[in-house]
PDB file of C-alpha atoms in Angstrom:
ATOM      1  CA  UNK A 216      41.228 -72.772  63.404  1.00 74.00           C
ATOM      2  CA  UNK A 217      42.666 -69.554  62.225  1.00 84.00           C
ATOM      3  CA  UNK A 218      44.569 -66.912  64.476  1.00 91.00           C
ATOM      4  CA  UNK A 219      45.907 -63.690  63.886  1.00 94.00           C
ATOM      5  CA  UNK A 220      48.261 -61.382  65.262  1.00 94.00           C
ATOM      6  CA  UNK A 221      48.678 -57.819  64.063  1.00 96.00           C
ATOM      7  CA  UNK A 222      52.347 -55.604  64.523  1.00 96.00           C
ATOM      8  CA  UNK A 223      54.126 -53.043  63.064  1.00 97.00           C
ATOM      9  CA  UNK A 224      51.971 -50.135  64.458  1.00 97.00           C
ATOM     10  CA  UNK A 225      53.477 -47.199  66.642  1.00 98.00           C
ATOM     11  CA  UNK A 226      53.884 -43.688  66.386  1.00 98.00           C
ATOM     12  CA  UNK A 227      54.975 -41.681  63.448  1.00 98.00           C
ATOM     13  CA  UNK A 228      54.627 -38.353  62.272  1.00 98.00           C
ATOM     14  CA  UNK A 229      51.994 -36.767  59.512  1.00 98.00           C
ATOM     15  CA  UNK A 230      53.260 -38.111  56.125  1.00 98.00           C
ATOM     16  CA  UNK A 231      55.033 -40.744  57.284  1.00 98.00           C
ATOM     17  CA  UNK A 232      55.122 -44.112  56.478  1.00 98.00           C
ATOM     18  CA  UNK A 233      53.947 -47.168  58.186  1.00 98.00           C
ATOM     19  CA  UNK A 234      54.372 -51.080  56.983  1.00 98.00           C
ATOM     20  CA  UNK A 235      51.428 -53.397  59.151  1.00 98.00           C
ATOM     21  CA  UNK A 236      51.797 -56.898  58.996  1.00 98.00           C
ATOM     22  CA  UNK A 237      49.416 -59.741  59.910  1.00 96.00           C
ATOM     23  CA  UNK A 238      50.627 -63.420  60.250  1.00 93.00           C
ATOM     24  CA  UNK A 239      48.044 -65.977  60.519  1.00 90.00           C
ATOM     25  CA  UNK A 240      48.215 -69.341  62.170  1.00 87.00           C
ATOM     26  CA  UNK A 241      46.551 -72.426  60.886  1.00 78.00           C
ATOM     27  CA  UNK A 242      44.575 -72.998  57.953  1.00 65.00           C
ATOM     28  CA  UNK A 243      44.384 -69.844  55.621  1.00 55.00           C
ATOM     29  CA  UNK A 244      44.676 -71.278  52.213  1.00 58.00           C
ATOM     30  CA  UNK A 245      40.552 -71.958  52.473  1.00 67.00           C
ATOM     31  CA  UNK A 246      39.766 -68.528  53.496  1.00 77.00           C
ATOM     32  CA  UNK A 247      38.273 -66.364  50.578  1.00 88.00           C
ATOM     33  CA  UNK A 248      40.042 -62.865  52.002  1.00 93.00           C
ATOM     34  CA  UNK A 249      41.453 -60.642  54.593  1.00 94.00           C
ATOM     35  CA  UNK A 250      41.340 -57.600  55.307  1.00 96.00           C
ATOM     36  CA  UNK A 251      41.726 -54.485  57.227  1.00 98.00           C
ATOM     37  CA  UNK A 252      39.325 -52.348  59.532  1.00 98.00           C
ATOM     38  CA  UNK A 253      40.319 -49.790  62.103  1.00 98.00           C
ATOM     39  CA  UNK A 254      38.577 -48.152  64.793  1.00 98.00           C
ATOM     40  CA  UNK A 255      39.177 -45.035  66.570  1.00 98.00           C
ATOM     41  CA  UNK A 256      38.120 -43.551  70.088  1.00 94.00           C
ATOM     42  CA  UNK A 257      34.472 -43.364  70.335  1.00 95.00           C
ATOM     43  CA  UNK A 258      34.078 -44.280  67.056  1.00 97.00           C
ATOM     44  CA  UNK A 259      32.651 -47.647  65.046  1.00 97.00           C
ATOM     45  CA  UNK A 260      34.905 -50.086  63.377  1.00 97.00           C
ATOM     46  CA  UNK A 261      35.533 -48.951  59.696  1.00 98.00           C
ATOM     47  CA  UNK A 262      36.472 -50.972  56.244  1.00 98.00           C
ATOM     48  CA  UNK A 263      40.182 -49.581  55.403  1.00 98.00           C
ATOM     49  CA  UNK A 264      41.468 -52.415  52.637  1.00 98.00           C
ATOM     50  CA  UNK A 265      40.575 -56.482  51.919  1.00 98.00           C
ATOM     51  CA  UNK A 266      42.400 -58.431  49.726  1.00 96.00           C
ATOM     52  CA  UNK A 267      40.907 -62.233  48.287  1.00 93.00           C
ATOM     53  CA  UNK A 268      43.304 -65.036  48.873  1.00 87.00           C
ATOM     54  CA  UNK A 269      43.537 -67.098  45.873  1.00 84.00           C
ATOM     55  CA  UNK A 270      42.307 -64.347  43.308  1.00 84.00           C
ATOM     56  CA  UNK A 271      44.246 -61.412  44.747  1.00 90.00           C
ATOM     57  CA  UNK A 272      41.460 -58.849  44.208  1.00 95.00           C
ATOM     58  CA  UNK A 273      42.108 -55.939  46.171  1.00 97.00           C
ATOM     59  CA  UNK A 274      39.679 -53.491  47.808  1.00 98.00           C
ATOM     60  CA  UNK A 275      40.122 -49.737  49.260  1.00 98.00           C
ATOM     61  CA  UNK A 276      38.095 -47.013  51.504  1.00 98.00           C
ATOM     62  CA  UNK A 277      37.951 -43.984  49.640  1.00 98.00           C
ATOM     63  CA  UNK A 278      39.875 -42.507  52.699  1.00 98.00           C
ATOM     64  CA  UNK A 279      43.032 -44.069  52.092  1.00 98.00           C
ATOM     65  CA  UNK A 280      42.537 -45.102  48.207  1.00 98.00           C
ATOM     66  CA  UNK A 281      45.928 -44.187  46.371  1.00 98.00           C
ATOM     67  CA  UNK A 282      48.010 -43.869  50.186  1.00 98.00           C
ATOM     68  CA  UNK A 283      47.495 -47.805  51.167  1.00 98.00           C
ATOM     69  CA  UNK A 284      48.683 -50.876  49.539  1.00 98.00           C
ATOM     70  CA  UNK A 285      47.103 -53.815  50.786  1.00 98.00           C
ATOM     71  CA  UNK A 286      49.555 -57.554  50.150  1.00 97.00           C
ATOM     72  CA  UNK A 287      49.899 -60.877  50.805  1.00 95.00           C
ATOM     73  CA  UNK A 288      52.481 -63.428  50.830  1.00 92.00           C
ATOM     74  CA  UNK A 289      50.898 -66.771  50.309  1.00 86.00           C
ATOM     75  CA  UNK A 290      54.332 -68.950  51.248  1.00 86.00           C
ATOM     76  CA  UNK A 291      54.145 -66.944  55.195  1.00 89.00           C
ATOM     77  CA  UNK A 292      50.307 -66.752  55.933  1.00 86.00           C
ATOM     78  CA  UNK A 293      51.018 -63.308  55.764  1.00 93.00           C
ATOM     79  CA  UNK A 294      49.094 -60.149  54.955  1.00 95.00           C
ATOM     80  CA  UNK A 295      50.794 -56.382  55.290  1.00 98.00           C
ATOM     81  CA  UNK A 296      49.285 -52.671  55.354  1.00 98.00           C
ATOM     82  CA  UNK A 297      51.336 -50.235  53.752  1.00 98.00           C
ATOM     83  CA  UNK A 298      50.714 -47.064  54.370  1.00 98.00           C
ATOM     84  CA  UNK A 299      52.236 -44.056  53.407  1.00 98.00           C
ATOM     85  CA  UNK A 300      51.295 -40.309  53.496  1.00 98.00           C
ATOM     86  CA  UNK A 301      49.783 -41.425  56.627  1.00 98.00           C
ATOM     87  CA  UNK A 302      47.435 -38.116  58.335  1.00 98.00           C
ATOM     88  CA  UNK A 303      46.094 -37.336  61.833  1.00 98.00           C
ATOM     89  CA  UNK A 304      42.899 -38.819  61.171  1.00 97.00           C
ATOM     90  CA  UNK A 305      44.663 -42.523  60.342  1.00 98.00           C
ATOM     91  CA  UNK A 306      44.887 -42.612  63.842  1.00 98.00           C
ATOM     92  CA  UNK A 307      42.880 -45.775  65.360  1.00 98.00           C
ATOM     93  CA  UNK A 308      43.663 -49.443  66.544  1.00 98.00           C
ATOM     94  CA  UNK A 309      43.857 -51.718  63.121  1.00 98.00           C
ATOM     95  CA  UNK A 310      42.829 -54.994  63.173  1.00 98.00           C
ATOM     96  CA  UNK A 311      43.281 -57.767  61.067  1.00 97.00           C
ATOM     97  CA  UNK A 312      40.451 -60.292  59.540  1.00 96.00           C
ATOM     98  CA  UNK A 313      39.917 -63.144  57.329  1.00 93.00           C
ATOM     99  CA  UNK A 314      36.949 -64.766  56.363  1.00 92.00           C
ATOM    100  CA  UNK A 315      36.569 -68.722  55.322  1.00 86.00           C
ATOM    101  CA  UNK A 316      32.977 -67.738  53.929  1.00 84.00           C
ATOM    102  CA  UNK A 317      31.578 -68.193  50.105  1.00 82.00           C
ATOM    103  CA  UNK A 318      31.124 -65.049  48.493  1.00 81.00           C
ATOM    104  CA  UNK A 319      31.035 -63.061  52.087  1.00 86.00           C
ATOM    105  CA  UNK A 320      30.729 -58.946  51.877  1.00 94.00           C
ATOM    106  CA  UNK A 321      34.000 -57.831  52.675  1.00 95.00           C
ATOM    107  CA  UNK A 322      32.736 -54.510  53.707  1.00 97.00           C
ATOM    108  CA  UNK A 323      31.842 -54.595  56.630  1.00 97.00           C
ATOM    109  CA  UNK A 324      32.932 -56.441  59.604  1.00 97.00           C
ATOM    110  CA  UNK A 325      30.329 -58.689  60.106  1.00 96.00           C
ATOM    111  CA  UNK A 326      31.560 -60.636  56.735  1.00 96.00           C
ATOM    112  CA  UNK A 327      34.626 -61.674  58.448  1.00 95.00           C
ATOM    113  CA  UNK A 328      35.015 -64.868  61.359  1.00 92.00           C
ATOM    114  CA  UNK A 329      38.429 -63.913  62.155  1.00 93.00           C
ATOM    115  CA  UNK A 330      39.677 -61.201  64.068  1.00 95.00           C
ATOM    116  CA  UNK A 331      43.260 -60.376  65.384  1.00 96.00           C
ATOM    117  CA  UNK A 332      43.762 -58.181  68.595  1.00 96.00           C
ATOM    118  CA  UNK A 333      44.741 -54.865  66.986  1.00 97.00           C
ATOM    119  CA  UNK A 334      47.662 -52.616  66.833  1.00 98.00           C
ATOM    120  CA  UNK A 335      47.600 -49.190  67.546  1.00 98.00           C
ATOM    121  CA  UNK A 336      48.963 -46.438  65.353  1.00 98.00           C
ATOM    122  CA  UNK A 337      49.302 -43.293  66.112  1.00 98.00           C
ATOM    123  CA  UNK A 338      50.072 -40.224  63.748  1.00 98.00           C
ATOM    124  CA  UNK A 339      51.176 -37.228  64.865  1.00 97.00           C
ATOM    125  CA  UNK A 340      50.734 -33.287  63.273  1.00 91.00           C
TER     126      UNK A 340
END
């Protein structure tokens, strides 16, 4: 019932800035969060910010706590990424996710049922 579809990635050099923005289609004023993960090369998928839907509660990875602002517009079924001071490691595919679930653990990708595509950003030294 709910679809999303990640943009704004690309390439951009270390300390940069990039804005990521997720619109969702369908119902998303039941879903309890969203949230972003990212996943690099040979790597496993990896919490990066979540952010609950009606409460606004927001929640960071150490790794990008104080460079990433996680937002959401209620009015667009919209969610956006901000990241600034962005580094080489930032580098990965970042996907979007929402969950519709009571009380699910937002930590980890198996407590979301929604998944967009990804969008890749890159970060160059």
């Amino acid at each position: 019932q709910v679809q999303l579809v990640e943009s704004g990635g690309g390439l951009v050099q270390a300390g940069g800035s990039l804005r990521l923005s997720c619109a969702a289609s369908g119902r998303t004023f039941s879903s309890y969060a969203m949230g972003w993960f990212r996943q690099a090369p040979g790597k496993e998928r990896e919490f990066v910010a979540a952010i609950r839907w009606n409460g606004g509660s927001t929640y960071y990875a150490d790794s990008v706590k104080g460079r990433f602002t996680i937002s959401k517009d209620n009015a667009k079924n919209t969610v956006y990424l901000q990241m600034n001071s962005l580094k080489p490691e930032d580098t990965a595919v970042y996907y979007c996710a929402a969950v519709n679930r009571f009380e699910p653990n937002l930590w980890v990708p198996t407590g979301y049922n929604y998944w967009g595509q990804g969008t890749q950003v890159t970060v160059a030294s």
